[in-house]
Structure formats: C-alpha cells, structure tokens
Tab-separated table of C-alpha atoms in Angstrom:
chain	number	residue	atom	x	y	z
A	1	LYS	CA	38.841	12.774	-38.036
A	2	LEU	CA	38.994	13.411	-34.404
A	3	ARG	CA	40.232	16.623	-32.316
A	4	TYR	CA	40.959	16.554	-28.730
A	5	ARG	CA	41.419	19.228	-26.338
A	6	LEU	CA	43.191	18.850	-22.843
A	7	ALA	CA	41.523	21.189	-20.186
A	8	PRO	CA	43.187	21.987	-16.925
A	9	LEU	CA	41.895	20.381	-13.939
A	10	SER	CA	39.984	22.864	-11.564
A	11	PRO	CA	41.291	22.993	-7.891
A	12	SER	CA	37.690	22.323	-6.625
A	13	ALA	CA	37.301	19.238	-8.538
A	14	PRO	CA	37.602	15.730	-6.542
A	15	GLN	CA	40.706	13.821	-7.228
A	16	VAL	CA	40.108	10.339	-8.585
A	17	ALA	CA	41.827	7.613	-6.808
A	18	ALA	CA	42.426	3.940	-8.391
A	19	THR	CA	40.166	1.542	-6.703
A	20	ALA	CA	39.116	-2.063	-7.059
A	21	PRO	CA	36.171	-2.457	-9.463
A	22	GLU	CA	32.575	-2.219	-7.523
A	23	ARG	CA	29.839	-4.765	-7.802
A	24	PRO	CA	27.114	-4.100	-10.141
A	25	ARG	CA	24.364	-1.771	-8.454
A	26	PRO	CA	21.275	-0.203	-9.431
A	27	ALA	CA	21.746	2.708	-11.543
A	28	PRO	CA	19.411	4.772	-14.019
A	29	VAL	CA	19.954	3.624	-17.605
A	30	GLY	CA	18.547	4.740	-20.764
A	31	GLY	CA	16.412	7.560	-19.690
A	32	GLY	CA	15.355	5.987	-16.520
A	33	GLU	CA	15.320	2.377	-16.507
A	34	THR	CA	16.980	0.853	-13.691
A	35	LEU	CA	19.327	-2.540	-14.053
A	36	VAL	CA	19.728	-4.853	-11.110
A	37	ALA	CA	22.255	-7.748	-11.571
A	38	ASP	CA	22.698	-10.757	-9.141
A	39	SER	CA	22.683	-14.393	-9.304
A	40	ALA	CA	19.583	-14.778	-11.174
A	41	GLY	CA	20.471	-12.767	-13.820
A	42	VAL	CA	19.982	-9.083	-14.824
A	43	ALA	CA	16.245	-7.750	-14.504
A	44	SER	CA	15.364	-4.163	-15.167
A	45	ALA	CA	12.186	-2.006	-14.517
A	46	PHE	CA	11.358	1.806	-14.212
A	47	ILE	CA	11.818	1.631	-10.531
A	48	GLU	CA	11.309	5.199	-10.106
A	49	ARG	CA	7.529	4.844	-11.378
A	50	PHE	CA	6.934	2.207	-8.607
A	51	ARG	CA	6.052	3.041	-5.159
A	52	PRO	CA	4.372	1.684	-1.796
A	53	TYR	CA	0.517	1.846	-1.486
A	54	GLU	CA	-1.051	0.112	1.363
A	55	PRO	CA	1.378	-1.570	3.844
A	56	THR	CA	3.222	-4.651	2.966
A	57	TYR	CA	3.697	-6.750	5.914
A	58	VAL	CA	3.340	-10.228	7.586
A	59	ALA	CA	1.614	-10.701	11.095
A	60	ILE	CA	1.004	-13.616	13.473
A	61	GLY	CA	-1.514	-13.194	16.288
A	62	SER	CA	-5.118	-14.078	17.260
A	63	GLY	CA	-8.356	-14.999	15.333
A	64	ARG	CA	-9.279	-18.125	13.423
A	65	GLU	CA	-6.684	-17.188	10.742
A	66	ASN	CA	-3.842	-16.147	13.078
A	67	THR	CA	-1.345	-14.856	10.160
A	68	LYS	CA	-2.235	-12.006	7.878
A	69	ALA	CA	0.006	-11.089	4.927
A	70	GLN	CA	-0.403	-8.313	2.467
A	71	VAL	CA	1.572	-6.896	-0.471
A	72	SER	CA	0.568	-3.637	-2.183
A	73	PHE	CA	2.326	-1.286	-4.899
A	74	ALA	CA	1.162	1.226	-7.323
A	75	LEU	CA	2.931	2.510	-10.351
A	76	LYS	CA	2.574	5.413	-12.688
A	77	PRO	CA	2.641	4.249	-16.515
A	78	PHE	CA	2.989	7.586	-17.916
A	79	GLY	CA	5.264	10.660	-17.062
A	80	GLY	CA	5.195	14.392	-18.056
A	81	THR	CA	2.611	16.876	-16.754
A	82	GLY	CA	-0.354	16.002	-19.063
A	83	VAL	CA	-3.558	14.428	-17.766
A	84	LEU	CA	-2.086	10.749	-18.064
A	85	SER	CA	0.647	11.785	-15.496
A	86	HIS	CA	-1.804	11.623	-12.782
A	87	LEU	CA	-2.891	8.005	-13.826
A	88	ASN	CA	-1.942	5.383	-11.348
A	89	LEU	CA	-2.468	1.518	-11.303
A	90	ALA	CA	-2.566	-0.377	-7.974
A	91	TYR	CA	-2.696	-3.715	-6.840
A	92	THR	CA	-3.354	-4.974	-3.273
A	93	HIS	CA	-3.209	-8.947	-2.425
A	94	THR	CA	-4.269	-9.854	1.175
A	95	PHE	CA	-4.305	-13.450	2.313
A	96	PHE	CA	-5.032	-15.327	5.637
A	97	TRP	CA	-3.010	-18.068	6.733
A	98	ALA	CA	-4.297	-20.471	9.342
A	99	PHE	CA	-0.814	-21.240	10.586
A	100	ASN	CA	-2.133	-22.765	13.999
A	101	ARG	CA	-4.277	-25.237	11.955
A	102	PRO	CA	-2.902	-28.773	10.884
A	103	SER	CA	-0.879	-28.341	7.765
A	104	GLY	CA	-1.251	-24.571	7.958
A	105	PRO	CA	-3.553	-23.953	5.244
A	106	ILE	CA	-4.145	-20.679	3.521
A	107	THR	CA	-8.055	-20.033	4.056
A	108	THR	CA	-8.830	-17.067	1.889
A	109	ALA	CA	-7.447	-14.114	-0.055
A	110	ILE	CA	-8.583	-10.748	-1.287
A	111	TYR	CA	-7.486	-9.739	-4.773
A	112	SER	CA	-7.673	-5.785	-5.159
A	113	PRO	CA	-6.689	-4.344	-8.536
A	114	GLU	CA	-7.523	-0.570	-8.854
A	115	VAL	CA	-6.937	2.285	-11.199
A	116	TYR	CA	-7.400	5.885	-10.391
A	117	PHE	CA	-6.416	9.863	-10.837
A	118	ASP	CA	-4.358	11.348	-8.338
A	119	VAL	CA	-4.143	14.910	-8.621
A	120	PRO	CA	-2.299	17.224	-6.277
A	121	VAL	CA	-4.599	20.526	-5.323
A	122	GLY	CA	-1.948	22.792	-3.668
A	123	GLU	CA	0.861	21.617	-1.679
A	124	GLN	CA	-0.782	19.862	0.894
A	125	VAL	CA	-4.043	18.260	-0.756
A	126	ASN	CA	-4.222	15.514	-3.093
A	127	VAL	CA	-7.650	14.415	-4.568
A	128	ALA	CA	-8.132	10.762	-6.160
A	129	PHE	CA	-10.962	9.722	-8.270
A	130	GLY	CA	-10.789	5.878	-9.309
A	131	TYR	CA	-12.074	2.197	-9.502
A	132	ARG	CA	-11.407	-0.699	-7.195
A	133	HIS	CA	-12.289	-4.491	-7.697
A	134	SER	CA	-11.935	-6.514	-4.583
A	135	SER	CA	-12.827	-10.356	-4.704
A	136	ASN	CA	-12.075	-13.693	-2.929
A	137	GLY	CA	-11.214	-15.516	-6.409
A	138	GLY	CA	-14.335	-17.710	-5.976
A	139	GLY	CA	-16.511	-19.614	-8.530
A	140	PRO	CA	-20.073	-19.149	-9.239
A	141	ALA	CA	-21.303	-20.940	-5.986
A	142	ASP	CA	-19.042	-18.771	-3.482
A	143	SER	CA	-17.770	-15.585	-5.554
A	144	ILE	CA	-17.677	-12.430	-3.542
A	145	ASP	CA	-16.744	-9.428	-5.184
A	146	ALA	CA	-17.154	-5.545	-4.893
A	147	ASN	CA	-16.879	-3.085	-7.583
A	148	ARG	CA	-16.583	0.489	-6.460
A	149	LEU	CA	-16.232	4.026	-7.863
A	150	TYR	CA	-14.602	6.245	-5.081
A	151	LEU	CA	-13.772	9.782	-4.285
A	152	ARG	CA	-10.778	10.656	-1.859
A	153	VAL	CA	-9.206	13.652	-0.604
A	154	ASN	CA	-6.195	13.760	1.529
A	155	ARG	CA	-4.945	16.645	3.609
A	156	GLN	CA	-1.477	16.814	4.830
A	157	PHE	CA	-0.538	18.999	8.128
A	158	ASP	CA	3.085	19.654	8.733
A	159	LEU	CA	3.432	19.348	12.521
A	160	GLY	CA	7.111	20.416	12.690
A	161	ARG	CA	10.321	18.434	13.945
A	162	GLY	CA	9.870	15.514	11.147
A	163	TRP	CA	6.184	15.160	12.281
A	164	ARG	CA	3.350	14.985	9.706
A	165	LEU	CA	-0.672	14.245	10.021
A	166	ASP	CA	-2.685	13.051	7.069
A	167	VAL	CA	-6.473	12.738	7.239
A	168	ALA	CA	-8.157	11.202	4.205
A	169	PRO	CA	-11.960	11.030	4.092
A	170	GLN	CA	-13.421	8.769	1.173
A	171	GLY	CA	-16.820	7.955	-0.253
A	172	TRP	CA	-17.594	5.401	-2.745
A	173	VAL	CA	-20.481	3.778	-4.617
A	174	PHE	CA	-21.046	0.029	-5.316
A	175	PHE	CA	-22.112	-1.186	-8.799
A	176	GLY	CA	-22.272	-4.523	-10.669
A	177	THR	CA	-22.685	-7.867	-9.186
A	178	ARG	CA	-21.456	-8.812	-5.657
A	179	GLY	CA	-21.596	-12.677	-5.988
A	180	ILE	CA	-23.418	-14.102	-3.159
A	181	ALA	CA	-23.005	-11.076	-0.765
A	182	ARG	CA	-25.937	-9.120	-2.004
A	183	ASP	CA	-25.867	-7.091	1.169
A	184	LEU	CA	-22.262	-6.334	1.368
A	185	ASP	CA	-22.939	-2.397	1.491
A	186	ARG	CA	-24.794	-2.927	4.720
A	187	PHE	CA	-21.526	-4.165	6.611
A	188	TRP	CA	-18.816	-2.262	4.668
A	189	GLY	CA	-20.932	1.012	4.289
A	190	ASN	CA	-20.362	3.682	1.511
A	191	GLY	CA	-17.622	5.605	3.208
A	192	GLY	CA	-14.695	5.719	5.515
A	193	ILE	CA	-11.710	8.004	6.869
A	194	THR	CA	-8.057	7.127	7.418
A	195	ALA	CA	-5.849	9.108	9.730
A	196	SER	CA	-2.007	8.921	10.295
A	197	ILE	CA	0.385	10.549	12.399
A	198	THR	CA	4.221	9.861	11.343
A	199	GLN	CA	7.653	10.974	12.456
A	200	ARG	CA	10.135	10.521	9.501
A	201	ASN	CA	12.543	7.527	10.376
A	202	GLY	CA	10.403	7.099	13.696
A	203	VAL	CA	7.088	5.819	14.925
A	204	LYS	CA	3.730	5.787	12.761
A	205	LEU	CA	0.384	5.189	14.090
A	206	ALA	CA	-2.412	4.752	11.097
A	207	LEU	CA	-6.195	4.406	11.847
A	208	TYR	CA	-8.729	3.224	9.279
A	209	GLY	CA	-12.602	3.257	9.776
A	210	ARG	CA	-15.537	2.628	7.574
A	211	GLY	CA	-19.205	1.695	8.150
A	212	ASP	CA	-22.760	2.374	7.421
A	213	PRO	CA	-24.482	4.760	9.839
A	214	THR	CA	-27.984	3.417	9.285
A	215	THR	CA	-27.169	-0.099	10.052
A	216	GLY	CA	-24.715	0.649	12.902
A	217	ARG	CA	-22.118	-1.863	10.983
A	218	GLY	CA	-18.670	-1.408	10.089
A	219	ALA	CA	-14.996	-1.755	10.941
A	220	ALA	CA	-11.959	-0.126	12.300
A	221	GLU	CA	-8.369	-1.282	11.775
A	222	VAL	CA	-5.049	0.390	13.501
A	223	PHE	CA	-1.544	0.027	12.244
A	224	LEU	CA	1.566	0.854	14.339
A	225	SER	CA	5.246	0.605	13.004
A	226	TYR	CA	8.793	1.313	14.004
A	227	PRO	CA	11.842	1.375	11.922
A	228	LEU	CA	14.025	-1.650	13.140
A	229	ARG	CA	17.212	0.199	12.378
A	230	ARG	CA	16.378	2.554	14.983
A	231	ILE	CA	16.331	-0.379	17.363
A	232	GLY	CA	19.849	-1.515	16.063
A	233	GLY	CA	21.858	-2.554	12.794
A	234	ASP	CA	21.015	-1.399	9.555
A	235	VAL	CA	17.918	-3.049	8.820
A	236	GLY	CA	15.598	-1.968	6.146
A	237	LEU	CA	12.433	-3.367	7.903
A	238	TYR	CA	9.843	-2.016	10.229
A	239	LEU	CA	8.448	-3.634	13.486
A	240	PHE	CA	4.656	-3.770	12.677
A	241	GLY	CA	1.487	-4.123	14.722
A	242	GLN	CA	-2.059	-4.471	13.089
A	243	ALA	CA	-5.596	-4.976	14.875
A	244	PHE	CA	-9.193	-5.141	13.606
A	245	THR	CA	-12.455	-5.034	15.091
A	246	GLY	CA	-16.051	-5.111	13.079
A	247	PHE	CA	-17.101	-6.629	10.045
A	248	GLY	CA	-15.522	-7.788	6.870
A	249	GLU	CA	-11.825	-8.361	7.447
A	250	THR	CA	-12.216	-11.408	5.292
A	251	LEU	CA	-14.975	-11.523	2.383
A	252	PRO	CA	-16.250	-14.848	2.877
A	253	ARG	CA	-17.331	-13.700	6.456
A	254	TYR	CA	-18.060	-10.574	5.700
A	255	ASN	CA	-21.247	-10.405	7.775
A	256	GLU	CA	-19.563	-11.845	10.919
A	257	ARG	CA	-17.901	-9.655	13.667
A	258	ASP	CA	-14.204	-10.275	14.254
A	259	THR	CA	-11.663	-8.794	16.714
A	260	THR	CA	-7.880	-9.689	15.919
A	261	ALA	CA	-4.724	-8.602	16.972
A	262	ARG	CA	-1.307	-9.271	15.409
A	263	ILE	CA	2.408	-8.286	15.604
A	264	GLY	CA	4.995	-8.992	12.527
A	265	ILE	CA	7.293	-7.387	10.234
A	266	ALA	CA	6.656	-4.850	7.594
A	267	LEU	CA	8.456	-4.016	4.230
A	268	THR	CA	6.493	-0.696	3.706
A	269	ARG	CA	4.298	1.268	5.734
C-alpha cells in the first residue's frame, strides 16, 4: 500500500527548468565513494581520504640528471574520531631522468613509503610521529636504504589577507641496515626544518634544510610555485621551480655534493 501527499512549493525554493542531460561527473555515492566515468570505464575511490603530501611535479634544468620528477600522496584509511582516525599512509616516488644523454635513461629513483600518526594540538599546531623508508631499489651489491623513526611539529601562522606561514622542525633516528651506505647519517644528519610562506591561489615559497652540525654536511632545497590560472586560462597546474644544494639529492651519490636548479610544472605543491 502506497500513500502520497502533494505539498505546495515554497516561494523561496528554486524553480527547476528542463535541461539536456549532463555528462557523468564525480559525485559522492554510497557514504563517501566517488565514481568517475570516462572512456576507460568506471573507476571509484574514497577521494576525500586522499590528499597531496610532498609536491608532485616534473622539472628540467641543470645537473647530471637534468630532469627530476616526483609523485607524492597520503591517505587516511580510517574515519571517525578515534585513535585510528589520525593514522596516515603516504608514498613518495622520486626519479631522475638524464634527458640530456643519448636515449635519455632514468638513472636512479627513490622509493619512500611512510606511515605516521598526525594529531592536531590546538587550531594551528600538528604533531606527527611516524616511520619512513627510503631506498634506491637496488640489489645486495648496490642497495642503499634508510629506515627512520621521526617526530615532526608544524606550526601555522595566519598572516592575514590570504597569507600563511608554516614552520615544521623535525628530528629522526636511523635503525636497521643501510645497504652500502653505512655512514648515511653523516650526510643526511638527524634533523631538519621546513618553512613555507603561501598565498592562497597565489605564490608559494618553501625551503627545506637538513644536516649534521658535527660534520658540517647537509642539504637545502627550495621550491617556488605559482598557479597558471593566474597567468591566463582555467588551468589547474602550477608553474614550478626547484633548486638543491648539498649532499644526498640522489641516494647513489649521497656522499657527493651537488648543486642543481630546475623549472617545470607541478600538479600539487
């Protein structure tokens, strides 16, 4: 048995006009799952749980491997408000492409899976504790890896007019084997700091530094980005610049000093 009741339309309710059917677009389905349909079929994921982590970009410039590319993302497997809601899984893949050499070989890569807890402490402070593995994917004869437990604190400062400053010191300890790089800690150090100043929908400048004060060795890397849509057109990409100086940009040459500068395009920053 079915019973229907017709209710009068509220004067403030929007009028619905007949329009042509729209193409499928991402929409929350079934408690958070997002469906995306295109020529490859239908794919789905809990998109709201994914987010950018380190910058994802491709940049070309100087150095032995003149092209550097990186893909990085993080996700939260658990929702809610319990302890597991602070658990994050992340992955960063960085590879170096000698585009200026014959056949343009990909010379080396850094694989960095990560798991960490990120807990907000107040409105402008986050504290993270986690584990990160970084390796070059080599075999017994040339493997270099770093297993680290780290503690990181990020403090945000609201500068007004859409500007913010973030400062994130961190420290770590190595454990386990390091392949053929037994003295990796002498060049990477046991601590670092990231600082960035960002204008929403505008420029972002980020600086990362790490090192070992006892050996005087370390590295610094700077990133500069600007939304291409501010230059012209509705483009969801960033103009991106990256520069590095110091030790350990690539794992096989962790004990050699390099200075590089590159420019390219970023998907996230």
